[in-house]
mmCIF file of C-alpha atoms in Angstrom:
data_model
loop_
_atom_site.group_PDB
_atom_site.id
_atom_site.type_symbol
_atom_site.label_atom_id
_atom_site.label_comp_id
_atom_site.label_asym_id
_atom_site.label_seq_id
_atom_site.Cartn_x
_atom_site.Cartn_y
_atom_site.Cartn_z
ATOM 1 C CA UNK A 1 0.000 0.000 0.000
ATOM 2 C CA UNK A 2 1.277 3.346 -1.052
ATOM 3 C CA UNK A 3 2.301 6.104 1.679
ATOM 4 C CA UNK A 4 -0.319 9.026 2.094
ATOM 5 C CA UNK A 5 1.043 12.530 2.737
ATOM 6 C CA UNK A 6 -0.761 15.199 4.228
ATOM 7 C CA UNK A 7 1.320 18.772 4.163
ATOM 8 C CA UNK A 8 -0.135 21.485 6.757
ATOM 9 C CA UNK A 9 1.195 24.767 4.553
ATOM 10 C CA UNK A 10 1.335 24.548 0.928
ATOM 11 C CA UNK A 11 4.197 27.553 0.754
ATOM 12 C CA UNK A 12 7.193 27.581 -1.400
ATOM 13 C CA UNK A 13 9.395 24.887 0.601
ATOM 14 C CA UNK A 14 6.094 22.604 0.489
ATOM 15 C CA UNK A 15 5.880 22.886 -3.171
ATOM 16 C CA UNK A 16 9.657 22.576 -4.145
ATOM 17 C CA UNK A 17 9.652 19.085 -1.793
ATOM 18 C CA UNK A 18 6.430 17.972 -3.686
ATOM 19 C CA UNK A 19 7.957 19.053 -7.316
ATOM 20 C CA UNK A 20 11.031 17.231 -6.347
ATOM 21 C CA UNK A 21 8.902 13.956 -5.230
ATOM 22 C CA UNK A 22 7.166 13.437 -7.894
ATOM 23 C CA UNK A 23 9.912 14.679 -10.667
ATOM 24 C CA UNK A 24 11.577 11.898 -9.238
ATOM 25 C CA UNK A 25 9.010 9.515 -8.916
ATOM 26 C CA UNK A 26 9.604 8.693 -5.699
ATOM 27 C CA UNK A 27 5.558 10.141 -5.048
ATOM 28 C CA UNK A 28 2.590 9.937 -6.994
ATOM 29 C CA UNK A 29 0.262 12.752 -6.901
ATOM 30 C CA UNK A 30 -2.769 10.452 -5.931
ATOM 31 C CA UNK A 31 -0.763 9.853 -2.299
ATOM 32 C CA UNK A 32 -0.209 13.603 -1.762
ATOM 33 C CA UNK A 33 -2.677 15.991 0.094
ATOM 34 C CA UNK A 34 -2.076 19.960 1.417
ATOM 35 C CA UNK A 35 -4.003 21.949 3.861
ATOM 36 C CA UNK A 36 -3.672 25.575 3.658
ATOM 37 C CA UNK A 37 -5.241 28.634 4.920
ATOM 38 C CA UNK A 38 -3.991 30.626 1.676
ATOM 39 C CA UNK A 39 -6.749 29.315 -1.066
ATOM 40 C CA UNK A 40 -4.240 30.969 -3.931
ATOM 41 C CA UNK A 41 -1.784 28.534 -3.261
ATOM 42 C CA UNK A 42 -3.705 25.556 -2.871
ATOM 43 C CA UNK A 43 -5.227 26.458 -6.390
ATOM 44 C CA UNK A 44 -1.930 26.765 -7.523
ATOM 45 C CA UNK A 45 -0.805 23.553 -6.328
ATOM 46 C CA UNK A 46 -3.525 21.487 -7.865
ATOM 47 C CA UNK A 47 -3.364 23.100 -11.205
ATOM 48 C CA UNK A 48 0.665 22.499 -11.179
ATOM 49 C CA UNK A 49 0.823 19.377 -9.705
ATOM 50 C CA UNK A 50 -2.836 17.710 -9.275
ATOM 51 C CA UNK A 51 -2.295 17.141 -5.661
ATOM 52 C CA UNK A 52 -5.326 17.059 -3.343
ATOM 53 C CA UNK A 53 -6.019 20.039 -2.097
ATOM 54 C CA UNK A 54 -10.028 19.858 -1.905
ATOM 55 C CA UNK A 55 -10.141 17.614 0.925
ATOM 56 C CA UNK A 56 -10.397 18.494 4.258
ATOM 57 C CA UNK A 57 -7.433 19.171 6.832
ATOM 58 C CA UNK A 58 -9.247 16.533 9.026
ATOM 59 C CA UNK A 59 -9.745 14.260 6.017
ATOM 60 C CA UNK A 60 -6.103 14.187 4.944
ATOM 61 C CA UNK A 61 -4.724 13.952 8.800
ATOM 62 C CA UNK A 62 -7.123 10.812 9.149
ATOM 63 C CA UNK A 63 -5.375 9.417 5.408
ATOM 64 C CA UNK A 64 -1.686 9.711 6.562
ATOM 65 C CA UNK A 65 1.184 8.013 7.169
ATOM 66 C CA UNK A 66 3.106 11.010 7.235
ATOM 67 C CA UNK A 67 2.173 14.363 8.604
ATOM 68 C CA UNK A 68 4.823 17.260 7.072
ATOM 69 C CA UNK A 69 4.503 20.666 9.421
ATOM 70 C CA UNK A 70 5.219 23.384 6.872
ATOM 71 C CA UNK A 71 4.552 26.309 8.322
ATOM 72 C CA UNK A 72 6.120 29.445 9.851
ATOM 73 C CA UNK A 73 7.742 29.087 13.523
ATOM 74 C CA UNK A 74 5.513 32.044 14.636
ATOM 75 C CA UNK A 75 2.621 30.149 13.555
ATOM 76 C CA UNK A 76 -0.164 28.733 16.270
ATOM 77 C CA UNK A 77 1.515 25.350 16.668
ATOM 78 C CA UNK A 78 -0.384 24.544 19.037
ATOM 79 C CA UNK A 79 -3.719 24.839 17.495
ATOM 80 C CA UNK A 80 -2.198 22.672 14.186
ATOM 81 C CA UNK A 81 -1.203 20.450 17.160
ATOM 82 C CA UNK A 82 -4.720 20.243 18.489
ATOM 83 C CA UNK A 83 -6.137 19.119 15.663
ATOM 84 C CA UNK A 84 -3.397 16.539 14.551
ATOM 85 C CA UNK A 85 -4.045 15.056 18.015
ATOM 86 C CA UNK A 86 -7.835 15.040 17.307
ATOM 87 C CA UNK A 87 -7.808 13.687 13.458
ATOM 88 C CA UNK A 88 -4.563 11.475 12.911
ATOM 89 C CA UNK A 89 -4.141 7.841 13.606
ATOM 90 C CA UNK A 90 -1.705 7.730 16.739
ATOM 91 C CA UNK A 91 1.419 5.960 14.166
ATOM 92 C CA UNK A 92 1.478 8.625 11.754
ATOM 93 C CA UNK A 93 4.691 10.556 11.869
ATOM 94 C CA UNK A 94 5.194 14.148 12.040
ATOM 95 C CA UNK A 95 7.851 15.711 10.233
ATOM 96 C CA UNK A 96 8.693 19.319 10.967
ATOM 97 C CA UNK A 97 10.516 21.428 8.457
ATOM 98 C CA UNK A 98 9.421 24.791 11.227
ATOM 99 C CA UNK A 99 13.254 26.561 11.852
ATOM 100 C CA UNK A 100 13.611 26.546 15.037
ATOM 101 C CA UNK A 101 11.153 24.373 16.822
ATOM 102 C CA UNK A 102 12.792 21.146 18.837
ATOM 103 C CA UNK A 103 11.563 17.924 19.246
ATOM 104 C CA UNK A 104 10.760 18.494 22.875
ATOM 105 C CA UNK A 105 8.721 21.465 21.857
ATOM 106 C CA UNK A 106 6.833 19.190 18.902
ATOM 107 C CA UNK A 107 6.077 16.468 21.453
ATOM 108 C CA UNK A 108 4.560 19.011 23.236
ATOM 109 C CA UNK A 109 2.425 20.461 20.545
ATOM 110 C CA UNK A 110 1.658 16.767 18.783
ATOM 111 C CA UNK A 111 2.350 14.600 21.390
ATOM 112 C CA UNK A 112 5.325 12.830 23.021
ATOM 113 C CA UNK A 113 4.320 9.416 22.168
ATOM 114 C CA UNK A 114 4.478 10.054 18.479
ATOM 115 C CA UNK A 115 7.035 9.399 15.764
ATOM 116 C CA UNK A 116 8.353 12.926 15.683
ATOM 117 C CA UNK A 117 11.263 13.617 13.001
ATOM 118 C CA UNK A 118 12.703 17.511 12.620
ATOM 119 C CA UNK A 119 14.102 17.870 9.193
ATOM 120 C CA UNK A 120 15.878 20.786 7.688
ATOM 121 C CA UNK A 121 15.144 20.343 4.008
ATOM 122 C CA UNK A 122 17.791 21.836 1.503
ATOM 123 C CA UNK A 123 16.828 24.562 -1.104
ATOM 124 C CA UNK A 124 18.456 22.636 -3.726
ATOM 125 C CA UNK A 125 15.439 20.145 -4.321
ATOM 126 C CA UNK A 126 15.473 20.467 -8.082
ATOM 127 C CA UNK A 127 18.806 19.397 -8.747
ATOM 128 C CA UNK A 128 19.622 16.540 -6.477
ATOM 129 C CA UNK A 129 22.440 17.921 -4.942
ATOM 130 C CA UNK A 130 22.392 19.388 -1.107
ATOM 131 C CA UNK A 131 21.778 17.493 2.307
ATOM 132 C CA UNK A 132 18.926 17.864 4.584
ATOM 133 C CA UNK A 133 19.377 17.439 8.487
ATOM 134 C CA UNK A 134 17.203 15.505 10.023
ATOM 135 C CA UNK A 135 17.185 14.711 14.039
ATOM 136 C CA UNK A 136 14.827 11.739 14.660
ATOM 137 C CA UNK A 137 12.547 11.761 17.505
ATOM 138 C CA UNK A 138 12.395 8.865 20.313
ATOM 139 C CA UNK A 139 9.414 7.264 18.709
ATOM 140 C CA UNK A 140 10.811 7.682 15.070
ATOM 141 C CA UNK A 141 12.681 5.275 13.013
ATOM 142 C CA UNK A 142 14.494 5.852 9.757
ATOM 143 C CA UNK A 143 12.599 3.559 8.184
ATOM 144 C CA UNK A 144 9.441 5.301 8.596
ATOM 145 C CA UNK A 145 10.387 8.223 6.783
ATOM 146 C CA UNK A 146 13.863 7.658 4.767
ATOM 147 C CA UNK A 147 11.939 6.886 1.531
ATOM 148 C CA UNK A 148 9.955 10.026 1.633
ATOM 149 C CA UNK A 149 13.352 12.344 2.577
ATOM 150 C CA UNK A 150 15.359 10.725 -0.379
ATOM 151 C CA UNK A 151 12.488 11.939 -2.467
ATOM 152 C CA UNK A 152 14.319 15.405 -2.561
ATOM 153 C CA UNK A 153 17.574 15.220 -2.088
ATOM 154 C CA UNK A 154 20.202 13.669 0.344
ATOM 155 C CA UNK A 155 19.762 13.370 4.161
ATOM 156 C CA UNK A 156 22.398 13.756 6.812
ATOM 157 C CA UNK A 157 21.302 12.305 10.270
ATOM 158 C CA UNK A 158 22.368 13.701 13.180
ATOM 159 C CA UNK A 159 22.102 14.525 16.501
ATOM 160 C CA UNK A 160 19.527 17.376 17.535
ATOM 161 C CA UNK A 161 22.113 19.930 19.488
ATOM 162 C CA UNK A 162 23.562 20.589 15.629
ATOM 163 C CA UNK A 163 20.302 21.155 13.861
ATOM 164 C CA UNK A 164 20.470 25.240 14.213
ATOM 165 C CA UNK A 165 24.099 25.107 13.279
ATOM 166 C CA UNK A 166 23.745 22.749 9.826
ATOM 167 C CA UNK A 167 20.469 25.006 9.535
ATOM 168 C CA UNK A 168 22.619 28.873 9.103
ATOM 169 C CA UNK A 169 25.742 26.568 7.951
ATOM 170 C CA UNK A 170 24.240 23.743 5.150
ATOM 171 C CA UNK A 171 20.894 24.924 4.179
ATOM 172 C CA UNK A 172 21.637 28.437 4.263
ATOM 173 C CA UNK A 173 24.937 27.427 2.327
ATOM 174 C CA UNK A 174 23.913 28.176 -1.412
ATOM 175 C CA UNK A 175 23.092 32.105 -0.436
ATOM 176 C CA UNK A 176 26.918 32.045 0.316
ATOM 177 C CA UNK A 177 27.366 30.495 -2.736
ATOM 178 C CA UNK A 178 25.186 32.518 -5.140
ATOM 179 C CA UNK A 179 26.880 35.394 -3.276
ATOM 180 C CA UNK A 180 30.511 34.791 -4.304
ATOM 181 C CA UNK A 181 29.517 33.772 -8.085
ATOM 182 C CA UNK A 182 27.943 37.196 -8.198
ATOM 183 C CA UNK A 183 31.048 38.859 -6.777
ATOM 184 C CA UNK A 184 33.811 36.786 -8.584
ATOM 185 C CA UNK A 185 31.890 37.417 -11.497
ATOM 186 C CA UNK A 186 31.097 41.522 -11.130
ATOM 187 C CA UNK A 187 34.809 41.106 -10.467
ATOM 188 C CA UNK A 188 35.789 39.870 -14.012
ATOM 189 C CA UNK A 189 33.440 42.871 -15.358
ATOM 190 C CA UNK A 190 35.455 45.431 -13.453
ATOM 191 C CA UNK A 191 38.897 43.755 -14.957
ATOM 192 C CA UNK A 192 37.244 44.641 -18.361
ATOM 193 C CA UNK A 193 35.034 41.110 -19.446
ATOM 194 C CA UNK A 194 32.080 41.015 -21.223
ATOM 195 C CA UNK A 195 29.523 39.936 -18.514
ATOM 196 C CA UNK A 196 28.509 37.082 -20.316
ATOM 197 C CA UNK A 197 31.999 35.667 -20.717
ATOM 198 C CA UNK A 198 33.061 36.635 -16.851
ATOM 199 C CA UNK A 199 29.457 34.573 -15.841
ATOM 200 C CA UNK A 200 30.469 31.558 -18.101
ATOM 201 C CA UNK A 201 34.372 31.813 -16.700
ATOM 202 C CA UNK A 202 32.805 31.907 -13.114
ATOM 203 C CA UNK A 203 30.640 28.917 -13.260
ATOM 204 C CA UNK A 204 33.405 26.810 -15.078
ATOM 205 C CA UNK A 205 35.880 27.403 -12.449
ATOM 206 C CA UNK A 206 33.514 26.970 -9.661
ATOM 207 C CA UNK A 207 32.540 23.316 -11.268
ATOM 208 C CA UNK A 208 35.924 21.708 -11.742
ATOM 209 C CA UNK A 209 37.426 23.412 -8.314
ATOM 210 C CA UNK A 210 34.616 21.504 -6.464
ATOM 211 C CA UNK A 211 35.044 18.438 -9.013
ATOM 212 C CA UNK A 212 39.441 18.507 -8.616
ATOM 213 C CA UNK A 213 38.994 18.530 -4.907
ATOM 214 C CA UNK A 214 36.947 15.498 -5.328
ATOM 215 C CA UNK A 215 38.757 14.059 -7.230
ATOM 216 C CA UNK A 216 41.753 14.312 -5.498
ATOM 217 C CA UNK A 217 41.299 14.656 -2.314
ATOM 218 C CA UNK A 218 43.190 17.031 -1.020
ATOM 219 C CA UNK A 219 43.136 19.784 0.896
ATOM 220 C CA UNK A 220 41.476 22.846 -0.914
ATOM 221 C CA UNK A 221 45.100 24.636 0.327
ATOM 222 C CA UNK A 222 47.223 21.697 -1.522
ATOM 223 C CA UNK A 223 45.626 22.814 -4.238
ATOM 224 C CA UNK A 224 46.664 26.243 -3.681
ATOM 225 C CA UNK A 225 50.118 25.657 -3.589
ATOM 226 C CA UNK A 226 49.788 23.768 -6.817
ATOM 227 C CA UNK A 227 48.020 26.070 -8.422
ATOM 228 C CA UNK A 228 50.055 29.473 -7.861
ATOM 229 C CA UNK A 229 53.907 29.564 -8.611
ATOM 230 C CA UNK A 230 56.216 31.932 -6.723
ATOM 231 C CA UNK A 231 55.510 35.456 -7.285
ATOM 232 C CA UNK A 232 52.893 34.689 -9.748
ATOM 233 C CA UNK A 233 49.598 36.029 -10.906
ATOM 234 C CA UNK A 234 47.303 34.104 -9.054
ATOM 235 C CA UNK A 235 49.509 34.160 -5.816
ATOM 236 C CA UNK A 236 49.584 37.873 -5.788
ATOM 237 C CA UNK A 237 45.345 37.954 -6.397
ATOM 238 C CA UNK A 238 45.591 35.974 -2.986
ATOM 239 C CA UNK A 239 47.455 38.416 -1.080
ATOM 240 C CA UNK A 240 44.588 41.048 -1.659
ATOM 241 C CA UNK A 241 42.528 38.162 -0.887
ATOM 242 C CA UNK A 242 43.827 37.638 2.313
ATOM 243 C CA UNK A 243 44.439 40.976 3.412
ATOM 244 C CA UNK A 244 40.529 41.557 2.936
ATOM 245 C CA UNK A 245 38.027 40.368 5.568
ATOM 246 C CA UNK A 246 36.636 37.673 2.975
ATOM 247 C CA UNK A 247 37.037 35.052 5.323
ATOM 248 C CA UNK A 248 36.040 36.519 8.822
ATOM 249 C CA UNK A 249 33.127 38.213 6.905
ATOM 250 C CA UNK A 250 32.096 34.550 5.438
ATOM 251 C CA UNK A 251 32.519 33.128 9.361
ATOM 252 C CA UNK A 252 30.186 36.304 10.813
ATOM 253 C CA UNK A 253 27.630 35.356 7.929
ATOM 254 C CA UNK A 254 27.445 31.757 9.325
ATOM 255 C CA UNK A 255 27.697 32.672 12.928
ATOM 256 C CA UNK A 256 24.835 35.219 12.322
ATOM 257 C CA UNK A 257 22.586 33.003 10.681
ATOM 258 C CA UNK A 258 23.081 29.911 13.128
ATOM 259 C CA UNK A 259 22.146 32.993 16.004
ATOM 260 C CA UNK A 260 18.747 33.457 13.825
ATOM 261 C CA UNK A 261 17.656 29.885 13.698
ATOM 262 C CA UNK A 262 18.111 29.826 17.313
ATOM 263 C CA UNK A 263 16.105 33.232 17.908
ATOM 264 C CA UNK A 264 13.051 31.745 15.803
ATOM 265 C CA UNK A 265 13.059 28.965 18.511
ATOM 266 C CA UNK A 266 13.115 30.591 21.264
ATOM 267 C CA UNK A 267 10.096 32.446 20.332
ATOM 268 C CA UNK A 268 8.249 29.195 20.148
#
């Protein structure tokens, strides 16, 4: 018998897990339902993707196997929780994707005694690439829910006490990212490239650094030293490199976004 899915919020992170399901085939749309208070995006939903999204919330709680929390952390959780405890069967999982809210505070809201799983998904759904943390509850195996997390992307288990860090660190990674493209590319336009050629150039070296280190397997400093001959071009590009605060600043960015995720918890 197929899995049934029942999302509570049908936002953007909703819909890129559900395009990346069934893209992948991993889902059917027949299995998936959504509950949302927003009737524009539950419209838009159906006509994309032909998911259920006429039932009712209590109608696709009492259907699943999996519960997926999808809303914001300043959201009534425990209303949503209310009702879960009301409408679904007592072995259905929950799996929160809320930044920010712990297991403790889910058992709480859904109930202790339930398979509770707290899963940061990664924004790179679409391209199979990018890891999602996921803590598992005491009542949770990864049985229960591995199939559905493989569905869009990979999955990193790990303990609870670093879900805020791989939150600001891993899933927060690609702004960093998208960030430095844009930069190392502007950066080839100031030196006097077309932009087209300097956003080609950019991407290209960005691809085979990541593929050489591995590849070889070496430190991304090895590399470095291999790549940059005594008082040569590259190695003198480095010294303004270092002697800007392109690291620390890229450490702060981290830091600061790790201190968010924890803020949005502490609200709950």
């Amino acid at each position: 018998m197929q899995s049934k899915i029942h999302f509570i919020g049908g936002g953007q992170m909703a819909e890129a897990i559900i395009r990346a399901c069934l893209a992948g085939g991993t889902l059917s749309a027949s299995q998936i339902s959504v509950s949302d208070i927003n009737e524009g995006r539950l419209q838009l939903l159906q006509a994309k993707y032909s998911v259920d999204t006429e039932s009712t919330q209590e109608q696709g709680l009492q259907a699943a196997d999996l519960i997926v929390i999808a809303v914001r952390p300043q959201d009534d959780l425990s209303a949503l929780g209310a009702r879960v405890r009301q409408s679904a069967s007592p072995p259905a999982a929950i799996i929160s994707i809320v930044a920010g809210v712990t297991i403790a505070q889910l058992g709480d809201y859904f109930g202790a005694e339930r398979p509770i799983v707290r899963v940061i998904p990664n924004t790179l759904t679409d391209t199979g690439y990018g890891y999602s943390g996921v803590a598992l509850g005491a009542a949770a195996s990864r049985e229960q829910v591995e199939g559905f997390l493989l569905g869009f992307g990979k999955v990193q288990y790990l303990e609870e006490s670093y879900i805020d860090i791989f939150t600001g660190f891993g899933v927060a990674g690609p702004n960093y990212i998208y960030y430095f493209i844009e930069s190392f590319t502007d950066a080839g336009v100031l030196a006097g490239l077309p932009r087209e050629q300097a956003w080609k150039v950019a991407l290209e070296n960005m691809l085979g650094a990541v593929a050489m280190l591995q590849q070889t397997g070496l430190h991304p400093r090895q590399l470095l030293d291999i790549n940059n001959s005594p008082g040569g071009v590259g190695m003198h590009g480095l010294y303004e490199l270092n002697n800007s605060d392109f690291a620390a600043g890229l450490q702060r960015s981290v830091l600061a976004a790790v201190k968010r995720t924890t803020e949005l918890g502490v609200k709950n």
